[in-house]
Amino acid sequence: MIQMHNVFMSYQPESSALADINLKIPKGDFVFLTGQSGAGKSTLLKLVYADLIPTRGQVLIDGVNLTRLSRSQIPQLRRSIGVVFQDYKLLPNRTVLENVAITLEVLGWGKRDIGKKVFHILKRMGLEDKVNATPLRLSGGEQQRVALARALVNDPKILVADEPTGNLDDENKEAILQIFKEANNRGTTVVVATHDRRVIENSHRTVIRLDKGRIVEVPNVQG
Amino acid sequence: MSKANKGAVRPKLEQEGFFGRLSYFFSRAVANLRQNVFVSAVTVGTIALALLIASLFLLVYVNLDGMAQGWSDKVQVTAYFDQEPAPLAVAALKGRVQALPGTAKVIFVSQAEAEKRLRSRLKGQESLLEGITQEVLPASFEIRLDREHRDNESVAAYVRKLKQIQGISEVQYGEEWVQRFNSFMNLFRLMGGLLGAFLTITVLFIVSNTIKLTIYARKEELELLGLVGATRFFIKAPFLIEGVLQGAAGAVISLLALLACYYTFLKNAGDFLGINPASAGLSFLPATHLAGVVAGGILLGFIGSATSLKRFINV
């Protein structure tokens, strides 16, 4: 479960990126986070995987208070959270297989198991023939799917995605959303930040709307 | 919601254990070198060039120092006796001189020996020796000092002690030459030390900055590893191994280049420059120095990587 209590976040003293955020996202839920550019969506997601520590307030993941985590405890938390970054963050010098394998290498998996698991997920993403390609040779949709494969390969407890459908055509958007749904069906809590209204309208999922760093509309989830 | 989610739990831990992890980090480092060929080549090239300059300096310094040490063999003390001591007394006196700290070798020159030497030196001008008998020439000890006792103060202190031995009337040791020679040696070592220190700082600066730039070029990789849950050690280890490999490769290349320079230009430079006509040119670096250069390269790569990584790892 993801919980935030009275969370404030400021990058600079005079302006706040997030103000008085209170929310509870139950385990296994699928939530959209929406709002204009600069509303604080990415900042909120970064708080979930401890890339940022709030200026004030508490962030709890499964009851663990992230503001009290030591630096050495953060890696452990991140291993249970899959993140799809807005800019994908694929390593250009590594192959698709190596990019996805990173998540499992960090966990200490053996080479053979990594190979099997990565190939399996790439097949699920329709990328089995791109295993040895480097990201720069892939289309935007394919790169997005590689980023998704990397986030999902270890079946994380939470999946966080920042504008995952931003630059994709309708067909690719649908494919990506389908992958999110499947992950959610397997028990992963999914939080997707997007400003794409059509994606939200068709999904019939919980929506958290942010405006200038504050939550303005949270049907069913605000605790 | 209640579905089991065990994905984050590892099914197998093949990579765990010291050797398993080490082999993973090593293969990762080698793969990184392969995938970043250009950047790695720049780093290795910079280390090689920097170490080549440093080891060229070392080669010249070691040779000049060796040569200067050879000159210091000329520092010799001669102690003259009032009267030639009896053979038994010679042995006793020799023992006393040898017991003085700093004595390397003592040779007794009797009056007869002194005359013989003089005659052989003045061969062809025997008329000059008319009327000279061996009684005129005093017997003496020719004393060679060990290397640590050839500086001004040590020689002076040695001579003071020598004069206290009964029967020795006069001591000569070319005071002025010793002083001049030692001033030259001090200046030479000071200049060598300064130049060496300057060169070391320059090498450190250039290499650490090159490594910093190459790591900066891969800062996204460092960031990503942190975001997928890698520990600091997990992120750093392959980079440090890369640094060590690059340092070792740079050092080996620099020594090969030095060897090439040596055989092409330097081997006969001694004769050419007339520095030391007695020797057959400059000699190559001794094995301990070669090992030192390789160790220096490895250390450079390791420390350069370690300090640069500090800046870019946020985990």
XYZ file of C-alpha atoms in Angstrom:
538
model
C 0.000 0.000 0.000
C 1.192 3.504 -0.851
C 0.359 6.199 1.692
C 1.200 9.890 1.808
C 0.427 12.090 4.789
C 0.648 15.886 4.607
C 3.414 15.707 2.053
C 5.078 18.915 0.924
C 7.869 19.056 -1.581
C 9.855 22.133 -2.601
C 12.780 22.313 -4.974
C 13.285 25.972 -4.096
C 12.358 27.700 -0.838
C 9.768 30.048 -2.330
C 7.841 27.605 -4.537
C 6.414 24.173 -3.744
C 6.109 21.338 -6.254
C 3.673 19.471 -4.003
C 1.559 20.835 -1.159
C -0.365 18.969 1.513
C -0.705 15.671 -0.341
C -2.744 12.996 1.429
C -3.513 9.738 -0.302
C -3.822 5.987 0.118
C -3.418 3.611 -2.795
C -4.395 0.095 -1.713
C -2.342 -2.948 -2.650
C -3.212 -4.271 -6.105
C -4.945 -1.074 -7.230
C -4.556 0.619 -10.612
C -4.449 4.400 -10.353
C -4.018 7.192 -12.870
C -2.306 10.350 -11.796
C -3.222 13.247 -14.009
C -2.842 16.987 -14.323
C -1.235 19.650 -16.476
C 2.485 19.741 -17.130
C 4.167 21.031 -13.979
C 1.280 19.920 -11.741
C 3.624 17.691 -9.729
C 2.940 14.231 -11.212
C 6.586 13.282 -11.746
C 7.547 14.663 -8.328
C 4.877 12.542 -6.661
C 6.092 9.427 -8.464
C 9.686 10.155 -7.491
C 8.609 10.234 -3.863
C 7.253 6.691 -4.252
C 10.605 5.222 -5.329
C 12.581 7.451 -2.976
C 14.328 9.413 -5.682
C 13.168 12.425 -3.683
C 12.560 12.817 0.030
C 9.656 15.115 0.937
C 10.408 18.490 2.475
C 7.663 17.750 4.995
C 5.262 14.891 5.670
C 5.467 11.113 5.473
C 5.555 8.634 2.591
C 4.847 5.004 3.488
C 5.208 1.938 1.278
C 3.748 -1.190 2.883
C 4.020 0.542 6.233
C 7.693 1.479 5.784
C 8.303 5.175 6.270
C 10.577 6.275 3.430
C 11.602 9.482 5.166
C 13.261 7.343 7.835
C 15.098 5.002 5.468
C 18.873 5.106 5.605
C 20.790 5.427 2.345
C 21.714 1.767 2.456
C 18.057 0.700 2.793
C 16.880 2.527 -0.335
C 18.170 -0.096 -2.846
C 16.105 -2.760 -1.086
C 12.950 -0.653 -1.491
C 13.631 0.090 -5.147
C 14.019 -3.590 -5.964
C 10.341 -4.061 -5.267
C 9.253 -1.110 -7.419
C 9.355 -1.139 -11.207
C 9.730 2.289 -12.764
C 9.027 3.328 -16.355
C 10.730 6.674 -16.850
C 9.389 9.402 -19.087
C 12.656 9.382 -21.072
C 12.896 5.543 -20.852
C 16.491 5.695 -19.525
C 17.676 2.848 -21.748
C 21.435 2.409 -21.963
C 22.386 3.041 -25.593
C 25.518 0.883 -25.538
C 23.741 -2.207 -24.239
C 21.487 -4.576 -26.116
C 17.779 -4.930 -25.376
C 18.514 -8.120 -23.466
C 21.212 -6.444 -21.368
C 18.995 -3.440 -20.667
C 16.233 -5.632 -19.300
C 18.661 -7.951 -17.503
C 19.972 -5.093 -15.322
C 16.999 -5.423 -12.966
C 17.715 -9.105 -12.356
C 21.510 -8.687 -12.185
C 20.986 -6.225 -9.351
C 18.937 -8.891 -7.562
C 21.775 -11.382 -7.931
C 20.094 -13.804 -10.311
C 22.186 -16.359 -12.188
C 22.998 -15.861 -15.854
C 20.860 -18.744 -17.096
C 17.796 -17.681 -15.124
C 18.208 -14.117 -16.294
C 18.357 -15.269 -19.911
C 15.181 -17.332 -19.570
C 13.213 -14.707 -17.676
C 14.253 -11.821 -19.936
C 13.482 -13.761 -23.089
C 10.099 -14.694 -21.669
C 9.121 -11.108 -20.904
C 10.460 -9.795 -24.216
C 8.330 -12.403 -25.954
C 5.326 -11.178 -23.995
C 6.125 -7.645 -25.194
C 6.497 -8.805 -28.787
C 10.196 -8.006 -28.818
C 11.670 -11.498 -29.090
C 13.329 -10.692 -32.415
C 14.974 -7.521 -30.991
C 16.910 -9.209 -28.205
C 20.322 -8.273 -29.563
C 19.411 -4.862 -30.983
C 20.570 -1.684 -29.276
C 17.838 0.790 -28.196
C 18.783 3.392 -30.806
C 17.724 0.965 -33.548
C 14.232 0.617 -32.090
C 11.093 2.682 -32.690
C 9.602 4.803 -29.876
C 6.966 2.179 -29.125
C 9.564 -0.570 -29.009
C 11.807 1.457 -26.706
C 8.845 2.044 -24.426
C 8.145 -1.681 -24.322
C 11.795 -2.408 -23.464
C 11.554 0.102 -20.601
C 8.372 -1.648 -19.481
C 9.994 -5.051 -19.726
C 12.862 -3.802 -17.520
C 10.371 -2.492 -14.952
C 8.261 -5.664 -14.933
C 10.812 -8.428 -15.354
C 11.059 -9.131 -11.614
C 7.267 -8.927 -11.067
C 7.483 -5.886 -8.797
C 5.015 -5.134 -6.011
C 4.493 -1.652 -7.415
C 4.788 -0.371 -10.970
C 5.217 3.356 -11.464
C 5.088 4.856 -14.967
C 5.653 8.468 -15.920
C 3.827 9.474 -19.126
C 4.262 6.033 -20.658
C 2.057 6.752 -23.640
C 3.349 10.260 -24.295
C 4.855 9.813 -27.734
C 3.013 6.748 -28.927
C 0.360 6.186 -31.590
C -3.033 4.758 -30.597
C -2.107 1.185 -31.406
C 1.027 1.305 -29.255
C -0.842 3.102 -26.458
C -3.386 0.312 -26.353
C -0.650 -2.315 -26.286
C 1.132 -0.586 -23.399
C -2.090 -0.198 -21.388
C -2.819 -3.843 -21.937
C 0.569 -4.726 -20.425
C -0.241 -2.557 -17.384
C -3.565 -4.325 -16.971
C -1.903 -7.729 -17.134
C 0.662 -6.703 -14.534
C -2.143 -5.417 -12.342
C -4.010 -8.684 -12.774
C -0.943 -10.504 -11.467
C -1.139 -8.419 -8.277
C 1.119 -5.459 -9.015
C -0.067 -2.063 -7.789
C 0.076 0.243 -10.808
C 0.420 4.030 -10.709
C 0.487 5.736 -14.099
C 1.066 9.462 -14.510
C -0.457 10.797 -17.729
C -2.095 13.890 -19.109
C -3.708 11.896 -21.916
C -7.443 12.175 -21.203
C -8.456 9.495 -23.681
C -6.282 6.929 -21.922
C -7.968 7.753 -18.603
C -11.527 7.903 -19.938
C -11.334 4.488 -21.568
C -9.800 2.785 -18.578
C -12.516 3.180 -15.900
C -9.857 3.315 -13.184
C -9.266 5.531 -10.167
C -7.947 8.960 -11.063
C -5.944 11.336 -8.859
C -5.920 14.811 -10.348
C -3.178 17.227 -9.445
C -3.202 20.972 -9.985
C -0.294 23.208 -9.004
C 0.997 20.587 -6.610
C -2.314 19.887 -4.839
C -4.759 17.030 -5.198
C -7.999 18.436 -6.587
C -9.998 15.331 -7.266
C -9.573 11.856 -5.832
C -12.605 9.678 -6.254
C -12.581 6.693 -3.907
C -8.952 6.795 -2.858
C -8.263 9.740 -0.620
C -8.015 8.517 2.940
C -5.226 -7.570 -3.958
C -4.519 -10.706 -2.054
C -2.649 -12.233 -4.935
C 0.758 -13.518 -4.000
C 3.519 -11.436 -5.401
C 6.801 -13.171 -5.018
C 8.534 -11.757 -8.050
C 10.953 -9.595 -6.135
C 12.182 -12.661 -4.280
C 15.195 -14.205 -5.949
C 14.743 -17.741 -7.195
C 18.450 -18.537 -7.364
C 21.555 -16.932 -6.072
C 24.187 -18.213 -8.499
C 25.999 -14.893 -8.447
C 26.317 -14.806 -4.703
C 29.381 -15.763 -2.765
C 32.661 -13.938 -3.122
C 33.880 -15.600 -6.327
C 30.469 -15.587 -7.984
C 30.128 -11.853 -7.435
C 33.728 -11.195 -8.419
C 33.324 -13.084 -11.685
C 30.115 -11.132 -12.399
C 31.797 -7.780 -11.694
C 34.810 -8.793 -13.756
C 32.754 -9.882 -16.760
C 30.650 -6.705 -16.427
C 33.820 -4.599 -16.405
C 35.164 -6.352 -19.507
C 31.782 -5.950 -21.257
C 31.750 -2.247 -20.328
C 35.232 -1.800 -21.789
C 34.061 -3.488 -24.983
C 30.884 -1.435 -25.178
C 32.685 1.844 -24.542
C 35.720 1.213 -26.722
C 36.437 4.818 -27.627
C 36.131 6.185 -24.103
C 38.208 3.308 -22.721
C 40.872 3.834 -25.382
C 41.100 7.522 -24.468
C 41.588 6.659 -20.796
C 44.186 3.966 -21.484
C 45.979 6.304 -23.916
C 46.078 9.129 -21.390
C 47.386 6.879 -18.631
C 49.979 5.397 -21.006
C 51.184 8.815 -22.142
C 51.313 10.224 -18.624
C 53.203 7.203 -17.321
C 55.555 7.260 -20.322
C 56.580 10.812 -19.474
C 56.982 9.892 -15.807
C 58.972 6.744 -16.541
C 61.202 8.571 -19.057
C 62.002 11.001 -16.272
C 62.606 8.075 -13.918
C 64.938 6.417 -16.438
C 67.054 9.541 -16.834
C 67.046 10.197 -13.082
C 68.054 6.656 -12.178
C 70.909 6.743 -14.693
C 72.181 10.133 -13.578
C 71.941 9.106 -9.943
C 73.813 5.884 -10.654
C 76.494 7.855 -12.456
C 76.819 10.346 -9.625
C 77.044 7.488 -7.135
C 79.897 6.132 -9.238
C 81.716 9.431 -8.933
C 81.335 9.352 -5.177
C 83.566 6.280 -5.139
C 86.388 8.787 -5.500
C 85.748 10.008 -1.984
C 88.811 8.498 -0.273
C 90.493 9.290 2.999
C 94.269 8.838 3.402
C 95.708 8.607 6.918
C 99.486 9.017 7.184
C 101.624 7.581 9.989
C 104.542 9.322 11.814
C 106.523 6.151 11.535
C 105.862 2.961 9.695
C 104.179 0.661 12.207
C 105.430 -2.863 12.776
C 103.484 -5.556 10.852
C 101.678 -6.687 14.002
C 100.731 -3.122 14.872
C 99.408 -2.642 11.303
C 96.864 -5.387 11.834
C 95.775 -3.876 15.162
C 95.495 -0.374 13.682
C 93.608 -1.706 10.656
C 91.154 -3.359 13.020
C 90.606 -0.085 14.862
C 90.015 1.831 11.628
C 87.701 -0.841 10.306
C 85.700 -0.622 13.528
C 84.910 3.064 12.816
C 81.388 3.436 11.460
C 81.451 4.276 7.745
C 84.616 2.367 6.848
C 84.140 0.294 3.704
C 87.684 -0.789 2.893
C 91.163 -0.176 4.353
C 94.386 -0.695 2.420
C 97.780 -0.349 4.094
C 100.435 1.346 1.974
C 103.901 0.757 3.412
C 106.821 3.127 2.807
C 108.261 0.628 0.317
C 104.915 0.439 -1.494
C 104.661 4.240 -1.538
C 108.090 4.520 -3.098
C 107.232 1.871 -5.660
C 104.082 3.746 -6.630
C 105.957 7.020 -6.922
C 108.593 5.439 -9.113
C 106.059 3.914 -11.405
C 104.229 7.248 -11.636
C 107.423 9.101 -12.523
C 108.654 6.577 -15.029
C 111.057 8.226 -17.474
C 111.810 11.022 -15.050
C 113.842 8.977 -12.598
C 116.279 11.856 -12.156
C 113.654 13.616 -10.059
C 113.816 10.767 -7.572
C 117.530 11.082 -6.904
C 118.221 11.296 -3.222
C 114.671 10.253 -2.307
C 114.608 7.227 -0.051
C 111.565 5.418 1.235
C 112.030 7.037 4.669
C 110.877 10.323 3.169
C 107.547 8.849 2.112
C 105.215 8.083 5.024
C 103.271 4.838 5.348
C 99.511 5.266 5.141
C 96.048 3.755 5.230
C 93.890 4.335 2.147
C 90.313 4.240 3.359
C 87.211 3.979 1.232
C 83.945 5.036 2.899
C 80.565 3.465 2.416
C 77.897 5.423 0.482
C 76.052 6.716 3.519
C 79.203 8.355 4.890
C 80.342 10.319 1.859
C 78.597 13.633 2.608
C 80.464 16.636 4.064
C 79.516 16.218 7.714
C 80.001 12.473 7.802
C 83.437 12.682 6.182
C 84.503 15.475 8.568
C 83.236 13.514 11.590
C 84.993 10.395 10.332
C 88.272 12.249 9.929
C 88.009 13.626 13.494
C 87.656 10.095 14.836
C 90.469 8.859 12.649
C 92.845 11.513 13.978
C 92.281 10.227 17.515
C 93.941 6.944 16.643
C 97.491 6.920 17.947
C 100.235 6.964 15.342
C 98.210 8.791 12.691
C 99.800 12.162 12.105
C 97.892 13.563 9.153
C 94.663 12.916 7.280
C 93.850 14.039 3.736
C 90.567 13.636 1.933
C 90.218 16.285 -0.780
C 87.940 18.430 1.334
C 87.059 20.887 -1.410
C 86.213 18.195 -3.948
C 83.994 16.359 -1.470
C 82.172 19.595 -0.629
C 81.619 20.499 -4.249
C 80.547 17.017 -5.154
C 78.082 16.863 -2.292
C 76.615 20.277 -3.114
C 76.086 19.046 -6.650
C 74.440 15.846 -5.411
C 72.142 17.789 -3.076
C 71.102 20.135 -5.867
C 70.618 17.217 -8.249
C 68.405 15.356 -5.773
C 66.441 18.485 -4.925
C 65.817 19.234 -8.599
C 64.957 15.599 -9.236
C 62.557 15.560 -6.318
C 60.897 18.811 -7.360
C 60.568 17.750 -10.985
C 59.336 14.329 -9.922
C 56.729 15.840 -7.588
C 55.608 18.296 -10.260
C 55.336 15.481 -12.776
C 53.421 13.270 -10.327
C 50.907 16.032 -9.616
C 50.477 16.697 -13.340
C 49.967 12.994 -14.081
C 47.457 12.662 -11.231
C 45.575 15.732 -12.412
C 45.400 14.690 -16.065
C 44.493 11.074 -15.385
C 41.886 11.810 -12.713
C 40.252 14.395 -14.969
C 40.183 12.043 -17.933
C 38.596 9.327 -15.815
C 36.146 11.874 -14.408
C 35.101 12.815 -17.932
C 34.689 9.206 -19.013
C 32.577 8.454 -15.949
C 30.597 11.633 -16.528
C 29.841 10.325 -20.014
C 28.251 7.306 -18.353
C 26.449 9.077 -15.543
C 23.061 7.939 -16.878
C 24.147 4.344 -16.409
C 25.143 5.103 -12.817
C 21.844 6.849 -12.205
C 19.799 4.031 -13.710
C 21.591 1.352 -11.706
C 20.736 3.261 -8.552
C 17.098 3.581 -9.579
C 16.654 -0.149 -10.196
C 17.935 -0.917 -6.709
C 21.662 -1.491 -7.083
C 23.744 -0.886 -3.974
C 26.684 1.531 -4.056
C 29.090 -1.381 -4.071
C 27.262 -3.085 -6.940
C 27.468 0.098 -9.019
C 31.054 0.885 -8.138
C 32.730 -2.528 -8.355
C 32.731 -2.933 -12.176
C 33.865 0.671 -12.627
C 36.732 0.158 -10.182
C 37.759 -3.058 -11.950
C 37.595 -1.153 -15.225
C 39.850 1.522 -13.700
C 42.348 -1.099 -12.557
C 42.350 -2.811 -15.983
C 42.754 0.511 -17.768
C 45.556 1.535 -15.405
C 47.373 -1.775 -15.869
C 46.954 -1.616 -19.663
C 48.154 2.007 -19.703
C 51.207 1.102 -17.598
C 52.147 -1.870 -19.798
C 51.759 0.228 -22.961
C 53.855 3.018 -21.434
C 56.625 0.542 -20.569
C 56.561 -0.930 -24.075
C 56.804 2.603 -25.476
C 59.639 3.331 -23.046
C 61.432 0.184 -24.183
C 61.001 1.267 -27.796
C 62.329 4.763 -26.978
C 65.208 3.189 -25.094
C 66.337 0.926 -27.931
C 65.770 3.588 -30.581
C 67.284 6.665 -28.951
C 68.500 6.331 -25.397
C 70.630 3.200 -25.269
C 73.588 4.914 -26.895
C 72.783 8.420 -25.771
C 75.342 8.188 -22.957
C 78.208 7.731 -25.423
C 76.736 10.256 -27.779
C 76.463 12.939 -25.141
C 79.764 11.955 -23.618
C 78.187 11.825 -20.170
C 79.880 8.686 -19.112
C 82.223 7.284 -21.713
C 83.186 4.395 -19.463
C 79.698 2.930 -19.457
C 77.924 1.420 -22.456
C 75.188 4.050 -22.675
C 72.183 4.399 -20.397
C 70.820 1.339 -18.661
C 67.094 0.432 -18.660
C 64.971 0.703 -15.525
C 65.539 -2.048 -12.958
C 62.754 -4.594 -12.362
C 61.632 -2.967 -9.101
C 61.057 0.337 -10.905
C 59.155 -1.417 -13.727
C 56.915 -3.081 -11.140
C 56.527 0.342 -9.524
C 55.307 1.875 -12.803
C 52.746 -0.927 -13.276
C 51.600 -0.584 -9.649
C 51.409 3.188 -10.173
C 49.198 2.692 -13.234
C 46.884 0.325 -11.379
C 46.687 2.716 -8.432
C 46.024 5.663 -10.760
C 43.153 3.812 -12.440
C 41.673 2.680 -9.140
C 41.943 5.973 -7.269
C 40.886 7.985 -10.338
C 37.741 5.862 -10.702
C 36.979 5.785 -6.979
C 37.174 9.563 -6.552
C 35.194 10.248 -9.736
C 32.451 7.757 -8.830
C 31.872 9.509 -5.525
C 30.484 12.481 -7.397
C 28.023 10.633 -9.559
C 26.497 8.004 -7.302
C 23.529 9.243 -5.373
C 22.458 5.979 -3.781
